[in-house]
């Protein structure tokens, strides 16, 4: 089973999402991602996530854009770890097309695992990380924008920061994990870099890390810290 092969290659530093994908249909609580296109399902999913954050955070998040941004960070972390592990360590893409996957959530309503489709279904038309961008990330970003009005660049920033971190962990500090990943994340210049929404979402930070260009808004949730050195708002305040 491909999910087990991927999990075996995930380093300990990324162990929180080692099981970010699984084979098979899952249990009764598993939700097809296409169901999120129903506004009622989308809102119920966000309500469950808000409830898991606690009464204060749930009540304060009347601006759904803030809540969706924070929810997306759990979603994207669960997706990024197995997706990049398969690309970098196994040299193969996973079948992660948005319409083909189902989502599992933990007891707090946080996205925690994606269920892979049957073999031969859900493959991305383009190879590598560029394929994941077009087949999964772009429809996900567009859906969230339609549901709550969140700016796409916020979600692209969330995805870029998470994918950049995961790729560096998998590359063991090397400058490039693989050509496609490096180009999409903006680690090197080139046509693929200039076209990638992930590369455009990041810029060099003072500490040497890549930081986001646009704030993710998570600091507006009570009890949720900012991104620290990655946050453009915090960096601007220090200058």
PDB file of C-alpha atoms in Angstrom:
ATOM      1  CA  UNK A   1       0.000   0.000   0.000  1.00  0.00           C
ATOM      2  CA  UNK A   2       1.388   3.383  -1.026  1.00  0.00           C
ATOM      3  CA  UNK A   3       0.348   5.169   2.189  1.00  0.00           C
ATOM      4  CA  UNK A   4       2.482   2.822   4.296  1.00  0.00           C
ATOM      5  CA  UNK A   5       5.452   3.257   1.961  1.00  0.00           C
ATOM      6  CA  UNK A   6       5.193   7.037   2.269  1.00  0.00           C
ATOM      7  CA  UNK A   7       4.814   6.953   6.064  1.00  0.00           C
ATOM      8  CA  UNK A   8       7.987   4.902   6.354  1.00  0.00           C
ATOM      9  CA  UNK A   9       9.946   7.696   4.641  1.00  0.00           C
ATOM     10  CA  UNK A  10       8.667  10.594   6.769  1.00  0.00           C
ATOM     11  CA  UNK A  11      11.403  11.909   9.112  1.00  0.00           C
ATOM     12  CA  UNK A  12      10.772  12.216  12.831  1.00  0.00           C
ATOM     13  CA  UNK A  13      10.688  16.012  12.576  1.00  0.00           C
ATOM     14  CA  UNK A  14       7.491  15.671  10.514  1.00  0.00           C
ATOM     15  CA  UNK A  15       5.985  12.821  12.521  1.00  0.00           C
ATOM     16  CA  UNK A  16       2.861  14.783  13.468  1.00  0.00           C
ATOM     17  CA  UNK A  17       1.547  14.218   9.940  1.00  0.00           C
ATOM     18  CA  UNK A  18       3.292  10.949   9.135  1.00  0.00           C
ATOM     19  CA  UNK A  19      -0.128   9.384   8.575  1.00  0.00           C
ATOM     20  CA  UNK A  20      -1.506  12.322   6.592  1.00  0.00           C
ATOM     21  CA  UNK A  21      -2.729   9.940   3.897  1.00  0.00           C
ATOM     22  CA  UNK A  22      -4.261   6.495   4.196  1.00  0.00           C
ATOM     23  CA  UNK A  23      -5.526   3.879   1.787  1.00  0.00           C
ATOM     24  CA  UNK A  24      -9.133   2.797   1.709  1.00  0.00           C
ATOM     25  CA  UNK A  25     -12.491   4.532   2.181  1.00  0.00           C
ATOM     26  CA  UNK A  26     -12.214   5.308   5.904  1.00  0.00           C
ATOM     27  CA  UNK A  27     -14.910   5.250   8.569  1.00  0.00           C
ATOM     28  CA  UNK A  28     -18.414   6.747   8.685  1.00  0.00           C
ATOM     29  CA  UNK A  29     -17.080  10.197   9.597  1.00  0.00           C
ATOM     30  CA  UNK A  30     -14.940  10.441   6.465  1.00  0.00           C
ATOM     31  CA  UNK A  31     -16.103  13.269   4.185  1.00  0.00           C
ATOM     32  CA  UNK A  32     -15.531  13.501   0.421  1.00  0.00           C
ATOM     33  CA  UNK A  33     -13.797  16.804  -0.256  1.00  0.00           C
ATOM     34  CA  UNK A  34     -16.272  17.600  -3.004  1.00  0.00           C
ATOM     35  CA  UNK A  35     -18.930  17.814  -0.268  1.00  0.00           C
ATOM     36  CA  UNK A  36     -17.308  21.085   0.855  1.00  0.00           C
ATOM     37  CA  UNK A  37     -18.807  22.681  -2.244  1.00  0.00           C
ATOM     38  CA  UNK A  38     -22.134  22.569  -0.404  1.00  0.00           C
ATOM     39  CA  UNK A  39     -22.239  25.769   1.704  1.00  0.00           C
ATOM     40  CA  UNK A  40     -24.016  23.942   4.513  1.00  0.00           C
ATOM     41  CA  UNK A  41     -21.321  21.270   4.722  1.00  0.00           C
ATOM     42  CA  UNK A  42     -18.554  23.858   4.552  1.00  0.00           C
ATOM     43  CA  UNK A  43     -20.109  25.934   7.337  1.00  0.00           C
ATOM     44  CA  UNK A  44     -20.716  22.867   9.520  1.00  0.00           C
ATOM     45  CA  UNK A  45     -17.076  21.820   9.053  1.00  0.00           C
ATOM     46  CA  UNK A  46     -15.869  25.255  10.148  1.00  0.00           C
ATOM     47  CA  UNK A  47     -18.303  25.323  13.083  1.00  0.00           C
ATOM     48  CA  UNK A  48     -16.898  22.009  14.348  1.00  0.00           C
ATOM     49  CA  UNK A  49     -13.373  23.374  14.047  1.00  0.00           C
ATOM     50  CA  UNK A  50     -14.322  26.570  15.906  1.00  0.00           C
ATOM     51  CA  UNK A  51     -15.927  24.531  18.679  1.00  0.00           C
ATOM     52  CA  UNK A  52     -12.695  22.576  19.043  1.00  0.00           C
ATOM     53  CA  UNK A  53     -10.777  25.801  19.608  1.00  0.00           C
ATOM     54  CA  UNK A  54     -12.938  26.621  22.622  1.00  0.00           C
ATOM     55  CA  UNK A  55     -15.780  29.062  23.324  1.00  0.00           C
ATOM     56  CA  UNK A  56     -13.645  32.206  23.302  1.00  0.00           C
ATOM     57  CA  UNK A  57     -11.988  31.526  19.962  1.00  0.00           C
ATOM     58  CA  UNK A  58     -15.177  30.261  18.361  1.00  0.00           C
ATOM     59  CA  UNK A  59     -17.172  33.339  19.363  1.00  0.00           C
ATOM     60  CA  UNK A  60     -14.427  35.763  18.391  1.00  0.00           C
ATOM     61  CA  UNK A  61     -14.065  34.311  14.906  1.00  0.00           C
ATOM     62  CA  UNK A  62     -17.164  36.023  13.517  1.00  0.00           C
ATOM     63  CA  UNK A  63     -14.938  36.923  10.568  1.00  0.00           C
ATOM     64  CA  UNK A  64     -14.937  33.558   8.851  1.00  0.00           C
ATOM     65  CA  UNK A  65     -11.859  34.478   6.859  1.00  0.00           C
ATOM     66  CA  UNK A  66      -9.740  34.280  10.023  1.00  0.00           C
ATOM     67  CA  UNK A  67     -11.153  30.891  10.943  1.00  0.00           C
ATOM     68  CA  UNK A  68     -10.795  29.486   7.439  1.00  0.00           C
ATOM     69  CA  UNK A  69      -7.160  30.585   7.279  1.00  0.00           C
ATOM     70  CA  UNK A  70      -6.298  28.836  10.535  1.00  0.00           C
ATOM     71  CA  UNK A  71      -8.294  25.723   9.580  1.00  0.00           C
ATOM     72  CA  UNK A  72      -6.444  25.607   6.264  1.00  0.00           C
ATOM     73  CA  UNK A  73      -3.103  25.410   8.053  1.00  0.00           C
ATOM     74  CA  UNK A  74      -4.048  22.039   9.577  1.00  0.00           C
ATOM     75  CA  UNK A  75      -5.498  20.916   6.248  1.00  0.00           C
ATOM     76  CA  UNK A  76      -2.373  21.897   4.329  1.00  0.00           C
ATOM     77  CA  UNK A  77       0.028  20.364   6.856  1.00  0.00           C
ATOM     78  CA  UNK A  78      -1.716  17.000   6.586  1.00  0.00           C
ATOM     79  CA  UNK A  79      -1.521  17.251   2.794  1.00  0.00           C
ATOM     80  CA  UNK A  80       2.023  18.615   2.429  1.00  0.00           C
ATOM     81  CA  UNK A  81       3.902  16.033   4.461  1.00  0.00           C
ATOM     82  CA  UNK A  82       2.887  12.906   2.513  1.00  0.00           C
ATOM     83  CA  UNK A  83       2.706  14.724  -0.831  1.00  0.00           C
ATOM     84  CA  UNK A  84       6.281  16.000  -0.658  1.00  0.00           C
ATOM     85  CA  UNK A  85       7.616  12.837   0.978  1.00  0.00           C
ATOM     86  CA  UNK A  86       6.342  10.832  -1.985  1.00  0.00           C
ATOM     87  CA  UNK A  87       7.926  13.285  -4.446  1.00  0.00           C
ATOM     88  CA  UNK A  88      11.266  13.767  -2.715  1.00  0.00           C
ATOM     89  CA  UNK A  89      11.939  10.413  -1.088  1.00  0.00           C
ATOM     90  CA  UNK A  90      10.102   8.041  -3.451  1.00  0.00           C
ATOM     91  CA  UNK A  91      10.256  10.001  -6.700  1.00  0.00           C
ATOM     92  CA  UNK A  92       6.564   9.591  -7.423  1.00  0.00           C
ATOM     93  CA  UNK A  93       3.425  11.694  -6.989  1.00  0.00           C
ATOM     94  CA  UNK A  94       0.442  10.619  -4.956  1.00  0.00           C
ATOM     95  CA  UNK A  95      -3.068  10.671  -6.501  1.00  0.00           C
ATOM     96  CA  UNK A  96      -4.154  13.850  -4.706  1.00  0.00           C
ATOM     97  CA  UNK A  97      -6.611  15.521  -7.079  1.00  0.00           C
ATOM     98  CA  UNK A  98      -9.095  17.492  -4.948  1.00  0.00           C
ATOM     99  CA  UNK A  99     -12.236  15.855  -6.311  1.00  0.00           C
ATOM    100  CA  UNK A 100     -10.889  12.341  -5.698  1.00  0.00           C
ATOM    101  CA  UNK A 101     -10.013  12.591  -1.999  1.00  0.00           C
ATOM    102  CA  UNK A 102     -11.880  12.242   1.260  1.00  0.00           C
ATOM    103  CA  UNK A 103     -11.019  13.955   4.539  1.00  0.00           C
ATOM    104  CA  UNK A 104     -10.841  12.689   8.099  1.00  0.00           C
ATOM    105  CA  UNK A 105     -10.929  15.025  11.113  1.00  0.00           C
ATOM    106  CA  UNK A 106      -9.773  14.518  14.676  1.00  0.00           C
ATOM    107  CA  UNK A 107     -11.883  14.906  17.818  1.00  0.00           C
ATOM    108  CA  UNK A 108     -11.321  18.676  17.783  1.00  0.00           C
ATOM    109  CA  UNK A 109     -12.576  19.047  14.224  1.00  0.00           C
ATOM    110  CA  UNK A 110      -9.109  19.586  12.746  1.00  0.00           C
ATOM    111  CA  UNK A 111      -8.222  18.059   9.361  1.00  0.00           C
ATOM    112  CA  UNK A 112      -5.809  15.213  10.063  1.00  0.00           C
ATOM    113  CA  UNK A 113      -5.823  12.661   7.223  1.00  0.00           C
ATOM    114  CA  UNK A 114      -6.719  12.284   3.565  1.00  0.00           C
ATOM    115  CA  UNK A 115      -8.086   9.057   2.164  1.00  0.00           C
ATOM    116  CA  UNK A 116      -6.562   8.095  -1.162  1.00  0.00           C
ATOM    117  CA  UNK A 117      -8.818   7.042  -4.027  1.00  0.00           C
ATOM    118  CA  UNK A 118      -8.799   3.664  -5.688  1.00  0.00           C
ATOM    119  CA  UNK A 119      -5.685   2.959  -7.723  1.00  0.00           C
ATOM    120  CA  UNK A 120      -5.651   4.708 -11.067  1.00  0.00           C
ATOM    121  CA  UNK A 121      -8.067   7.470 -10.005  1.00  0.00           C
ATOM    122  CA  UNK A 122      -7.268  10.961  -8.800  1.00  0.00           C
ATOM    123  CA  UNK A 123      -3.891  11.340 -10.496  1.00  0.00           C
ATOM    124  CA  UNK A 124      -2.709  14.889 -11.176  1.00  0.00           C
ATOM    125  CA  UNK A 125      -2.491  15.756 -14.862  1.00  0.00           C
ATOM    126  CA  UNK A 126       0.834  17.585 -14.442  1.00  0.00           C
ATOM    127  CA  UNK A 127       3.827  15.966 -12.697  1.00  0.00           C
ATOM    128  CA  UNK A 128       5.393  16.857  -9.375  1.00  0.00           C
ATOM    129  CA  UNK A 129       4.513  19.742  -7.104  1.00  0.00           C
ATOM    130  CA  UNK A 130       3.185  21.720 -10.072  1.00  0.00           C
ATOM    131  CA  UNK A 131       0.594  18.972 -10.507  1.00  0.00           C
ATOM    132  CA  UNK A 132      -0.486  19.252  -6.882  1.00  0.00           C
ATOM    133  CA  UNK A 133      -0.867  23.018  -7.295  1.00  0.00           C
ATOM    134  CA  UNK A 134      -3.224  22.686 -10.246  1.00  0.00           C
ATOM    135  CA  UNK A 135      -5.154  19.560  -9.270  1.00  0.00           C
ATOM    136  CA  UNK A 136      -5.610  20.232  -5.569  1.00  0.00           C
ATOM    137  CA  UNK A 137      -4.360  23.535  -4.182  1.00  0.00           C
ATOM    138  CA  UNK A 138      -5.918  25.807  -6.796  1.00  0.00           C
ATOM    139  CA  UNK A 139      -9.450  24.340  -6.494  1.00  0.00           C
ATOM    140  CA  UNK A 140      -9.091  24.358  -2.701  1.00  0.00           C
ATOM    141  CA  UNK A 141      -8.084  28.031  -2.665  1.00  0.00           C
ATOM    142  CA  UNK A 142     -10.878  28.961  -5.064  1.00  0.00           C
ATOM    143  CA  UNK A 143     -13.452  27.077  -2.998  1.00  0.00           C
ATOM    144  CA  UNK A 144     -12.463  28.774   0.257  1.00  0.00           C
ATOM    145  CA  UNK A 145     -12.554  32.170  -1.461  1.00  0.00           C
ATOM    146  CA  UNK A 146     -16.050  31.473  -2.770  1.00  0.00           C
ATOM    147  CA  UNK A 147     -17.327  30.287   0.599  1.00  0.00           C
ATOM    148  CA  UNK A 148     -16.068  33.138   2.819  1.00  0.00           C
ATOM    149  CA  UNK A 149     -14.321  35.763   0.700  1.00  0.00           C
ATOM    150  CA  UNK A 150     -10.835  35.066   2.040  1.00  0.00           C
ATOM    151  CA  UNK A 151      -8.129  36.520  -0.205  1.00  0.00           C
ATOM    152  CA  UNK A 152      -6.479  33.730  -2.237  1.00  0.00           C
ATOM    153  CA  UNK A 153      -3.030  35.155  -1.485  1.00  0.00           C
ATOM    154  CA  UNK A 154      -3.550  34.380   2.230  1.00  0.00           C
ATOM    155  CA  UNK A 155      -4.133  30.713   1.470  1.00  0.00           C
ATOM    156  CA  UNK A 156      -1.283  30.558  -1.036  1.00  0.00           C
ATOM    157  CA  UNK A 157       0.916  31.993   1.712  1.00  0.00           C
ATOM    158  CA  UNK A 158      -0.229  29.313   4.135  1.00  0.00           C
ATOM    159  CA  UNK A 159       0.490  26.594   1.593  1.00  0.00           C
ATOM    160  CA  UNK A 160       3.869  28.054   0.639  1.00  0.00           C
ATOM    161  CA  UNK A 161       5.154  28.336   4.208  1.00  0.00           C
ATOM    162  CA  UNK A 162       4.126  24.785   5.058  1.00  0.00           C
ATOM    163  CA  UNK A 163       5.438  23.232   1.839  1.00  0.00           C
ATOM    164  CA  UNK A 164       8.694  25.187   2.103  1.00  0.00           C
ATOM    165  CA  UNK A 165       9.267  23.900   5.647  1.00  0.00           C
ATOM    166  CA  UNK A 166       8.403  20.288   4.784  1.00  0.00           C
ATOM    167  CA  UNK A 167      10.622  20.331   1.699  1.00  0.00           C
ATOM    168  CA  UNK A 168      13.602  21.608   3.682  1.00  0.00           C
ATOM    169  CA  UNK A 169      13.126  18.935   6.329  1.00  0.00           C
ATOM    170  CA  UNK A 170      13.012  16.249   3.657  1.00  0.00           C
ATOM    171  CA  UNK A 171      16.093  17.654   1.929  1.00  0.00           C
ATOM    172  CA  UNK A 172      18.053  17.521   5.189  1.00  0.00           C
ATOM    173  CA  UNK A 173      19.040  21.147   4.773  1.00  0.00           C
ATOM    174  CA  UNK A 174      20.187  20.728   1.178  1.00  0.00           C
ATOM    175  CA  UNK A 175      19.429  23.583  -1.199  1.00  0.00           C
ATOM    176  CA  UNK A 176      17.192  21.482  -3.418  1.00  0.00           C
ATOM    177  CA  UNK A 177      14.962  18.515  -2.728  1.00  0.00           C
ATOM    178  CA  UNK A 178      14.242  17.985  -6.406  1.00  0.00           C
ATOM    179  CA  UNK A 179      14.101  20.308  -9.397  1.00  0.00           C
ATOM    180  CA  UNK A 180      10.320  20.592  -9.605  1.00  0.00           C
ATOM    181  CA  UNK A 181       9.860  21.268  -5.887  1.00  0.00           C
ATOM    182  CA  UNK A 182      12.701  23.784  -5.810  1.00  0.00           C
ATOM    183  CA  UNK A 183      11.308  25.695  -8.784  1.00  0.00           C
ATOM    184  CA  UNK A 184       7.734  25.772  -7.494  1.00  0.00           C
ATOM    185  CA  UNK A 185       8.846  27.034  -4.088  1.00  0.00           C
ATOM    186  CA  UNK A 186      11.101  29.704  -5.555  1.00  0.00           C
ATOM    187  CA  UNK A 187      14.391  28.273  -4.318  1.00  0.00           C
ATOM    188  CA  UNK A 188      15.859  29.042  -7.727  1.00  0.00           C
ATOM    189  CA  UNK A 189      14.918  31.370 -10.551  1.00  0.00           C
ATOM    190  CA  UNK A 190      13.348  30.165 -13.761  1.00  0.00           C
ATOM    191  CA  UNK A 191      10.093  30.045 -15.750  1.00  0.00           C
ATOM    192  CA  UNK A 192       8.432  27.620 -13.324  1.00  0.00           C
ATOM    193  CA  UNK A 193       9.341  29.867 -10.408  1.00  0.00           C
ATOM    194  CA  UNK A 194       7.904  33.005 -12.007  1.00  0.00           C
ATOM    195  CA  UNK A 195       4.583  31.247 -12.659  1.00  0.00           C
ATOM    196  CA  UNK A 196       4.235  29.529  -9.285  1.00  0.00           C
ATOM    197  CA  UNK A 197       1.767  31.053  -6.794  1.00  0.00           C
ATOM    198  CA  UNK A 198       3.768  29.357  -4.053  1.00  0.00           C
ATOM    199  CA  UNK A 199       7.021  31.059  -5.007  1.00  0.00           C
ATOM    200  CA  UNK A 200       5.299  34.427  -5.258  1.00  0.00           C
ATOM    201  CA  UNK A 201       3.845  34.048  -1.757  1.00  0.00           C
ATOM    202  CA  UNK A 202       7.241  34.055   0.002  1.00  0.00           C
ATOM    203  CA  UNK A 203      10.129  36.494   0.326  1.00  0.00           C
ATOM    204  CA  UNK A 204      13.489  36.361   2.139  1.00  0.00           C
ATOM    205  CA  UNK A 205      13.356  37.046   5.875  1.00  0.00           C
ATOM    206  CA  UNK A 206      15.977  38.763   8.026  1.00  0.00           C
ATOM    207  CA  UNK A 207      16.747  35.519   9.866  1.00  0.00           C
ATOM    208  CA  UNK A 208      17.485  33.673   6.646  1.00  0.00           C
ATOM    209  CA  UNK A 209      14.123  31.898   6.518  1.00  0.00           C
ATOM    210  CA  UNK A 210      11.528  32.498   3.838  1.00  0.00           C
ATOM    211  CA  UNK A 211       8.636  34.493   5.275  1.00  0.00           C
ATOM    212  CA  UNK A 212       5.162  35.102   3.923  1.00  0.00           C
ATOM    213  CA  UNK A 213       4.303  38.304   2.096  1.00  0.00           C
ATOM    214  CA  UNK A 214       0.746  38.452   3.465  1.00  0.00           C
ATOM    215  CA  UNK A 215      -0.391  37.898   7.057  1.00  0.00           C
ATOM    216  CA  UNK A 216      -2.346  34.693   7.707  1.00  0.00           C
ATOM    217  CA  UNK A 217      -4.578  36.466  10.296  1.00  0.00           C
ATOM    218  CA  UNK A 218      -4.276  33.700  12.901  1.00  0.00           C
ATOM    219  CA  UNK A 219      -3.166  36.141  15.611  1.00  0.00           C
ATOM    220  CA  UNK A 220      -6.737  37.511  15.591  1.00  0.00           C
ATOM    221  CA  UNK A 221      -7.937  34.312  17.259  1.00  0.00           C
ATOM    222  CA  UNK A 222      -7.705  34.490  21.082  1.00  0.00           C
ATOM    223  CA  UNK A 223      -5.024  32.180  22.431  1.00  0.00           C
ATOM    224  CA  UNK A 224      -3.502  31.498  19.005  1.00  0.00           C
ATOM    225  CA  UNK A 225       0.030  32.927  18.602  1.00  0.00           C
ATOM    226  CA  UNK A 226       1.297  34.658  15.490  1.00  0.00           C
ATOM    227  CA  UNK A 227       3.752  33.049  13.079  1.00  0.00           C
ATOM    228  CA  UNK A 228       6.705  34.792  14.730  1.00  0.00           C
ATOM    229  CA  UNK A 229       9.567  35.393  12.305  1.00  0.00           C
ATOM    230  CA  UNK A 230       7.370  34.286   9.399  1.00  0.00           C
ATOM    231  CA  UNK A 231       4.788  37.020  10.026  1.00  0.00           C
ATOM    232  CA  UNK A 232       5.078  40.166   7.881  1.00  0.00           C
ATOM    233  CA  UNK A 233       3.073  42.167  10.426  1.00  0.00           C
ATOM    234  CA  UNK A 234       5.484  41.302  13.252  1.00  0.00           C
ATOM    235  CA  UNK A 235       8.486  42.016  11.020  1.00  0.00           C
ATOM    236  CA  UNK A 236       7.095  45.421  10.026  1.00  0.00           C
ATOM    237  CA  UNK A 237       6.481  46.302  13.685  1.00  0.00           C
ATOM    238  CA  UNK A 238      10.113  45.569  14.557  1.00  0.00           C
ATOM    239  CA  UNK A 239      11.482  47.806  11.779  1.00  0.00           C
TER     240      UNK A 239
END
